Coordinates of C-alpha atoms in Angstrom, one line a residue:
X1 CA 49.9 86.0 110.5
X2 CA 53.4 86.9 111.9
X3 CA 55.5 86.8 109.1
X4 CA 53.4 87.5 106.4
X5 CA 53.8 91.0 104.7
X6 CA 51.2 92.4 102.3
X7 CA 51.5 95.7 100.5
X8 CA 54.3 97.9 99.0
X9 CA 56.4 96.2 101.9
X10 CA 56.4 93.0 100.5
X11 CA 57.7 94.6 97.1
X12 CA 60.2 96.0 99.1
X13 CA 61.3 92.8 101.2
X14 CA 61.6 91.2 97.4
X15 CA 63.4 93.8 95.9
X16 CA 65.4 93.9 99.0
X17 CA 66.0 89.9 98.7
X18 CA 66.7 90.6 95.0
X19 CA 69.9 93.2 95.6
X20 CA 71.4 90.8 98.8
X21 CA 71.4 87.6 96.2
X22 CA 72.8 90.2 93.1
X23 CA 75.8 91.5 95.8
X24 CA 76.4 87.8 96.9
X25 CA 77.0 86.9 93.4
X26 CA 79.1 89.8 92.2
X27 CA 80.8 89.3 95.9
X28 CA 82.1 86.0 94.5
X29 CA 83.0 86.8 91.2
X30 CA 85.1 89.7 92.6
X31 CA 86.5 86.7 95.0
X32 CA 87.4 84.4 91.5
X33 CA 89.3 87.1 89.7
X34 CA 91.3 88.6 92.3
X35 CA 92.3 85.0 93.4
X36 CA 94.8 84.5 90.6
X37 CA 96.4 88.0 91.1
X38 CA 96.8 87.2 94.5
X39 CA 98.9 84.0 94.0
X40 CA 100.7 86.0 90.9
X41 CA 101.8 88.4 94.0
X42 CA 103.0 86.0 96.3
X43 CA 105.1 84.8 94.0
X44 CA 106.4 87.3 93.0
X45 CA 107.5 88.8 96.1
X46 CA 109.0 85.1 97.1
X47 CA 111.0 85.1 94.1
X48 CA 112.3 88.9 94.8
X49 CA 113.4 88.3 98.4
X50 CA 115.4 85.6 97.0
X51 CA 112.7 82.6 98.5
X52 CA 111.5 80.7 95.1
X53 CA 113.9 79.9 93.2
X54 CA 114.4 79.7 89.5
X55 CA 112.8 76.1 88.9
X56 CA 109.0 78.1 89.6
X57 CA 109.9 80.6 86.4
X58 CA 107.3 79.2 84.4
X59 CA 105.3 78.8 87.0
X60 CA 105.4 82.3 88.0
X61 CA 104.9 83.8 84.9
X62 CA 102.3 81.6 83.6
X63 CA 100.0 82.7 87.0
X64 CA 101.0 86.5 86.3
X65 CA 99.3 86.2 82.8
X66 CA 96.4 84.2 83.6
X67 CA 96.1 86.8 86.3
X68 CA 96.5 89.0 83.5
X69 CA 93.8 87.7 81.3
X70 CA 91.3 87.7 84.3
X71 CA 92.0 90.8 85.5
X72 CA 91.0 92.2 82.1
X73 CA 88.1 89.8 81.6
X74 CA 86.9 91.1 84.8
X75 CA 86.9 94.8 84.0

């Protein structure tokens, strides 16, 4: 019967089971909405040491307020 747990430690093993899958979720979600602020970042720190130039504008600015938007989705 190796394995098999009867008792309040089986309610703990599944509550246990329960929080691990909960923080592997929220883990990934955290993961999703930081993702667009990092790229926001990169660019712009490229574009103020002079690296990206002034083609990526839109570009930049539309991933700063999606970034934005997440961010505040998020909290």
């Amino acid at each position: 019967m190796i394995g098999l747990v009867a008792g309040p430690e089986a309610g703990a093993q599944a509550a246990r089971g329960r929080a691990l899958a909960v923080l592997r979720v929220r883990s990934a979600a955290l993961a999703v909405a930081l993702l667009p602020a990092a790229v926001a970042v990169v660019l712009l720190a490229g574009s103020a040491m002079g690296r990206i130039g002034d083609s990526w504008d839109a570009v930049r600015w539309t991933v700063v307020g999606v970034a934005v938007v997440v961010l505040a989705l998020a909290a």
